[in-house]
Amino acid sequence: LDPELTVARIYLGRIGAGLQNLGNTCYLNSVLQCLTYTEPFAAYLQSGRHKSSCKCCWNLQLSTGLATR
């Protein structure tokens, strides 16, 4: 675990009951919710360090024109 990464604790409102399920996506949603509330993983995502290897982030940058050359 990287000691430099900490989770920003900003609560803007009441936390809801979870993600909305579409069919059998409850299994995927439960995994996502567990990972989201795991502090080291949440800190890693908030730090932005995943963006260099994350295909989803890279595709979003390309589609919005935010990719740097």
mmCIF file of N, CA and C in Angstrom:
data_model
loop_
_atom_site.group_PDB
_atom_site.id
_atom_site.type_symbol
_atom_site.label_atom_id
_atom_site.label_comp_id
_atom_site.label_asym_id
_atom_site.label_seq_id
_atom_site.Cartn_x
_atom_site.Cartn_y
_atom_site.Cartn_z
ATOM 1 N N LEU A 1 0.834 -1.176 0.000
ATOM 2 C CA LEU A 1 0.000 0.000 0.000
ATOM 3 C C LEU A 1 0.877 1.237 0.000
ATOM 4 N N ASP A 2 0.470 2.220 -0.748
ATOM 5 C CA ASP A 2 1.224 3.464 -0.858
ATOM 6 C C ASP A 2 0.811 4.401 0.274
ATOM 7 N N PRO A 3 1.733 4.731 1.192
ATOM 8 C CA PRO A 3 1.367 5.592 2.320
ATOM 9 C C PRO A 3 1.035 7.019 1.903
ATOM 10 N N GLU A 4 1.418 7.420 0.691
ATOM 11 C CA GLU A 4 1.123 8.778 0.234
ATOM 12 C C GLU A 4 -0.325 8.937 -0.213
ATOM 13 N N LEU A 5 -0.987 7.838 -0.490
ATOM 14 C CA LEU A 5 -2.368 7.904 -0.957
ATOM 15 C C LEU A 5 -3.322 7.905 0.229
ATOM 16 N N THR A 6 -4.194 8.859 0.282
ATOM 17 C CA THR A 6 -5.235 8.913 1.299
ATOM 18 C C THR A 6 -6.556 9.210 0.607
ATOM 19 N N VAL A 7 -7.620 8.811 1.233
ATOM 20 C CA VAL A 7 -8.947 9.011 0.670
ATOM 21 C C VAL A 7 -9.461 10.380 1.089
ATOM 22 N N ALA A 8 -9.906 11.155 0.116
ATOM 23 C CA ALA A 8 -10.542 12.432 0.434
ATOM 24 C C ALA A 8 -11.945 12.141 0.939
ATOM 25 N N ARG A 9 -12.225 12.576 2.131
ATOM 26 C CA ARG A 9 -13.535 12.292 2.736
ATOM 27 C C ARG A 9 -14.431 13.520 2.622
ATOM 28 N N ILE A 10 -15.119 13.586 1.512
ATOM 29 C CA ILE A 10 -16.039 14.691 1.277
ATOM 30 C C ILE A 10 -17.434 14.097 1.136
ATOM 31 N N TYR A 11 -18.313 14.438 2.043
ATOM 32 C CA TYR A 11 -19.678 13.932 1.997
ATOM 33 C C TYR A 11 -20.610 15.092 1.670
ATOM 34 N N LEU A 12 -21.229 15.034 0.519
ATOM 35 C CA LEU A 12 -22.121 16.099 0.095
ATOM 36 C C LEU A 12 -23.572 15.830 0.475
ATOM 37 N N GLY A 13 -23.875 14.609 0.788
ATOM 38 C CA GLY A 13 -25.248 14.274 1.128
ATOM 39 C C GLY A 13 -25.325 12.875 1.699
ATOM 40 N N ARG A 14 -26.527 12.432 1.872
ATOM 41 C CA ARG A 14 -26.763 11.106 2.421
ATOM 42 C C ARG A 14 -26.360 10.040 1.409
ATOM 43 N N ILE A 15 -25.697 8.999 1.873
ATOM 44 C CA ILE A 15 -25.306 7.894 1.001
ATOM 45 C C ILE A 15 -26.536 7.041 0.725
ATOM 46 N N GLY A 16 -26.761 6.742 -0.541
ATOM 47 C CA GLY A 16 -27.924 5.962 -0.939
ATOM 48 C C GLY A 16 -27.775 4.483 -0.645
ATOM 49 N N ALA A 17 -28.745 3.726 -1.118
ATOM 50 C CA ALA A 17 -28.786 2.296 -0.855
ATOM 51 C C ALA A 17 -27.852 1.498 -1.751
ATOM 52 N N GLY A 18 -27.292 2.085 -2.767
ATOM 53 C CA GLY A 18 -26.384 1.360 -3.648
ATOM 54 C C GLY A 18 -26.675 1.638 -5.107
ATOM 55 N N LEU A 19 -26.080 0.823 -5.954
ATOM 56 C CA LEU A 19 -26.246 0.988 -7.391
ATOM 57 C C LEU A 19 -27.557 0.371 -7.852
ATOM 58 N N GLN A 20 -28.106 0.899 -8.926
ATOM 59 C CA GLN A 20 -29.341 0.354 -9.482
ATOM 60 C C GLN A 20 -29.011 -0.897 -10.291
ATOM 61 N N ASN A 21 -29.748 -1.963 -10.063
ATOM 62 C CA ASN A 21 -29.507 -3.229 -10.747
ATOM 63 C C ASN A 21 -30.328 -3.333 -12.023
ATOM 64 N N LEU A 22 -29.706 -3.891 -13.045
ATOM 65 C CA LEU A 22 -30.381 -4.157 -14.313
ATOM 66 C C LEU A 22 -30.278 -5.652 -14.579
ATOM 67 N N GLY A 23 -31.309 -6.379 -14.231
ATOM 68 C CA GLY A 23 -31.256 -7.828 -14.414
ATOM 69 C C GLY A 23 -30.347 -8.474 -13.384
ATOM 70 N N ASN A 24 -29.323 -9.189 -13.847
ATOM 71 C CA ASN A 24 -28.423 -9.877 -12.921
ATOM 72 C C ASN A 24 -27.129 -9.097 -12.674
ATOM 73 N N THR A 25 -27.161 -7.774 -12.849
ATOM 74 C CA THR A 25 -25.961 -6.968 -12.589
ATOM 75 C C THR A 25 -25.708 -6.779 -11.099
ATOM 76 N N CYS A 26 -26.568 -7.320 -10.250
ATOM 77 C CA CYS A 26 -26.361 -7.172 -8.809
ATOM 78 C C CYS A 26 -25.024 -7.776 -8.390
ATOM 79 N N TYR A 27 -24.574 -8.820 -9.081
ATOM 80 C CA TYR A 27 -23.290 -9.432 -8.742
ATOM 81 C C TYR A 27 -22.141 -8.472 -9.040
ATOM 82 N N LEU A 28 -22.182 -7.854 -10.204
ATOM 83 C CA LEU A 28 -21.168 -6.869 -10.568
ATOM 84 C C LEU A 28 -21.239 -5.664 -9.639
ATOM 85 N N ASN A 29 -22.442 -5.192 -9.362
ATOM 86 C CA ASN A 29 -22.611 -4.034 -8.493
ATOM 87 C C ASN A 29 -22.086 -4.294 -7.089
ATOM 88 N N SER A 30 -22.290 -5.494 -6.569
ATOM 89 C CA SER A 30 -21.796 -5.788 -5.221
ATOM 90 C C SER A 30 -20.273 -5.754 -5.179
ATOM 91 N N VAL A 31 -19.619 -6.242 -6.225
ATOM 92 C CA VAL A 31 -18.156 -6.187 -6.293
ATOM 93 C C VAL A 31 -17.690 -4.740 -6.392
ATOM 94 N N LEU A 32 -18.329 -3.952 -7.247
ATOM 95 C CA LEU A 32 -17.962 -2.540 -7.394
ATOM 96 C C LEU A 32 -18.135 -1.776 -6.090
ATOM 97 N N GLN A 33 -19.219 -2.044 -5.377
ATOM 98 C CA GLN A 33 -19.441 -1.360 -4.110
ATOM 99 C C GLN A 33 -18.395 -1.749 -3.077
ATOM 100 N N CYS A 34 -18.028 -3.016 -3.022
ATOM 101 C CA CYS A 34 -16.980 -3.449 -2.086
ATOM 102 C C CYS A 34 -15.657 -2.772 -2.403
ATOM 103 N N LEU A 35 -15.290 -2.733 -3.676
ATOM 104 C CA LEU A 35 -14.031 -2.097 -4.068
ATOM 105 C C LEU A 35 -14.051 -0.596 -3.801
ATOM 106 N N THR A 36 -15.186 0.041 -4.050
ATOM 107 C CA THR A 36 -15.294 1.481 -3.847
ATOM 108 C C THR A 36 -15.092 1.856 -2.386
ATOM 109 N N TYR A 37 -15.547 1.020 -1.473
ATOM 110 C CA TYR A 37 -15.425 1.318 -0.050
ATOM 111 C C TYR A 37 -14.175 0.706 0.573
ATOM 112 N N THR A 38 -13.248 0.237 -0.253
ATOM 113 C CA THR A 38 -11.946 -0.218 0.221
ATOM 114 C C THR A 38 -11.010 0.975 0.113
ATOM 115 N N GLU A 39 -10.571 1.506 1.262
ATOM 116 C CA GLU A 39 -9.840 2.776 1.267
ATOM 117 C C GLU A 39 -8.618 2.817 0.356
ATOM 118 N N PRO A 40 -7.738 1.810 0.344
ATOM 119 C CA PRO A 40 -6.577 1.905 -0.553
ATOM 120 C C PRO A 40 -6.971 1.979 -2.025
ATOM 121 N N PHE A 41 -7.984 1.229 -2.416
ATOM 122 C CA PHE A 41 -8.428 1.247 -3.809
ATOM 123 C C PHE A 41 -9.069 2.590 -4.156
ATOM 124 N N ALA A 42 -9.889 3.107 -3.264
ATOM 125 C CA ALA A 42 -10.519 4.407 -3.492
ATOM 126 C C ALA A 42 -9.468 5.509 -3.588
ATOM 127 N N ALA A 43 -8.451 5.455 -2.739
ATOM 128 C CA ALA A 43 -7.379 6.457 -2.778
ATOM 129 C C ALA A 43 -6.608 6.367 -4.088
ATOM 130 N N TYR A 44 -6.373 5.147 -4.554
ATOM 131 C CA TYR A 44 -5.672 4.944 -5.826
ATOM 132 C C TYR A 44 -6.452 5.569 -6.977
ATOM 133 N N LEU A 45 -7.753 5.353 -7.015
ATOM 134 C CA LEU A 45 -8.575 5.924 -8.080
ATOM 135 C C LEU A 45 -8.635 7.444 -7.985
ATOM 136 N N GLN A 46 -8.753 7.969 -6.764
ATOM 137 C CA GLN A 46 -8.811 9.418 -6.587
ATOM 138 C C GLN A 46 -7.496 10.092 -6.951
ATOM 139 N N SER A 47 -6.383 9.377 -6.815
ATOM 140 C CA SER A 47 -5.081 9.976 -7.114
ATOM 141 C C SER A 47 -4.875 10.168 -8.615
ATOM 142 N N GLY A 48 -5.597 9.389 -9.434
ATOM 143 C CA GLY A 48 -5.455 9.492 -10.883
ATOM 144 C C GLY A 48 -4.310 8.669 -11.448
ATOM 145 N N ARG A 49 -3.618 7.907 -10.613
ATOM 146 C CA ARG A 49 -2.478 7.107 -11.075
ATOM 147 C C ARG A 49 -2.882 5.984 -12.019
ATOM 148 N N HIS A 50 -4.136 5.583 -11.977
ATOM 149 C CA HIS A 50 -4.602 4.486 -12.827
ATOM 150 C C HIS A 50 -4.792 4.906 -14.278
ATOM 151 N N LYS A 51 -4.861 6.199 -14.552
ATOM 152 C CA LYS A 51 -5.224 6.679 -15.885
ATOM 153 C C LYS A 51 -4.240 6.285 -16.974
ATOM 154 N N SER A 52 -2.973 6.105 -16.645
ATOM 155 C CA SER A 52 -1.996 5.756 -17.681
ATOM 156 C C SER A 52 -2.184 4.329 -18.189
ATOM 157 N N SER A 53 -2.760 3.452 -17.375
ATOM 158 C CA SER A 53 -2.940 2.064 -17.802
ATOM 159 C C SER A 53 -4.408 1.673 -17.961
ATOM 160 N N CYS A 54 -5.307 2.582 -17.698
ATOM 161 C CA CYS A 54 -6.735 2.281 -17.751
ATOM 162 C C CYS A 54 -7.267 2.522 -19.160
ATOM 163 N N LYS A 55 -7.661 1.452 -19.835
ATOM 164 C CA LYS A 55 -8.154 1.562 -21.207
ATOM 165 C C LYS A 55 -9.428 2.399 -21.274
ATOM 166 N N CYS A 56 -10.280 2.275 -20.289
ATOM 167 C CA CYS A 56 -11.521 3.049 -20.258
ATOM 168 C C CYS A 56 -11.213 4.542 -20.171
ATOM 169 N N CYS A 57 -10.281 4.942 -19.299
ATOM 170 C CA CYS A 57 -9.909 6.355 -19.170
ATOM 171 C C CYS A 57 -9.258 6.847 -20.448
ATOM 172 N N TRP A 58 -8.410 6.020 -21.043
ATOM 173 C CA TRP A 58 -7.726 6.414 -22.275
ATOM 174 C C TRP A 58 -8.734 6.629 -23.398
ATOM 175 N N ASN A 59 -9.711 5.732 -23.530
ATOM 176 C CA ASN A 59 -10.741 5.880 -24.560
ATOM 177 C C ASN A 59 -11.573 7.136 -24.327
ATOM 178 N N LEU A 60 -11.871 7.443 -23.079
ATOM 179 C CA LEU A 60 -12.629 8.650 -22.769
ATOM 180 C C LEU A 60 -11.828 9.891 -23.140
ATOM 181 N N GLN A 61 -10.532 9.887 -22.858
ATOM 182 C CA GLN A 61 -9.688 11.025 -23.207
ATOM 183 C C GLN A 61 -9.643 11.215 -24.723
ATOM 184 N N LEU A 62 -9.548 10.118 -25.463
ATOM 185 C CA LEU A 62 -9.517 10.216 -26.922
ATOM 186 C C LEU A 62 -10.838 10.746 -27.472
ATOM 187 N N SER A 63 -11.937 10.247 -26.937
ATOM 188 C CA SER A 63 -13.244 10.651 -27.461
ATOM 189 C C SER A 63 -13.593 12.092 -27.107
ATOM 190 N N THR A 64 -13.027 12.611 -26.029
ATOM 191 C CA THR A 64 -13.327 13.991 -25.640
ATOM 192 C C THR A 64 -12.230 14.962 -26.047
ATOM 193 N N GLY A 65 -11.166 14.443 -26.663
ATOM 194 C CA GLY A 65 -10.075 15.305 -27.110
ATOM 195 C C GLY A 65 -9.157 15.761 -26.003
ATOM 196 N N LEU A 66 -9.148 15.049 -24.876
ATOM 197 C CA LEU A 66 -8.318 15.449 -23.744
ATOM 198 C C LEU A 66 -6.952 14.781 -23.726
ATOM 199 N N ALA A 67 -6.718 13.855 -24.641
ATOM 200 C CA ALA A 67 -5.436 13.142 -24.655
ATOM 201 C C ALA A 67 -4.321 14.099 -25.047
ATOM 202 N N THR A 68 -3.203 13.976 -24.354
ATOM 203 C CA THR A 68 -2.046 14.814 -24.677
ATOM 204 C C THR A 68 -1.125 14.059 -25.604
ATOM 205 N N ARG A 69 -0.404 14.779 -26.404
ATOM 206 C CA ARG A 69 0.497 14.132 -27.362
ATOM 207 C C ARG A 69 1.899 14.125 -26.846
#
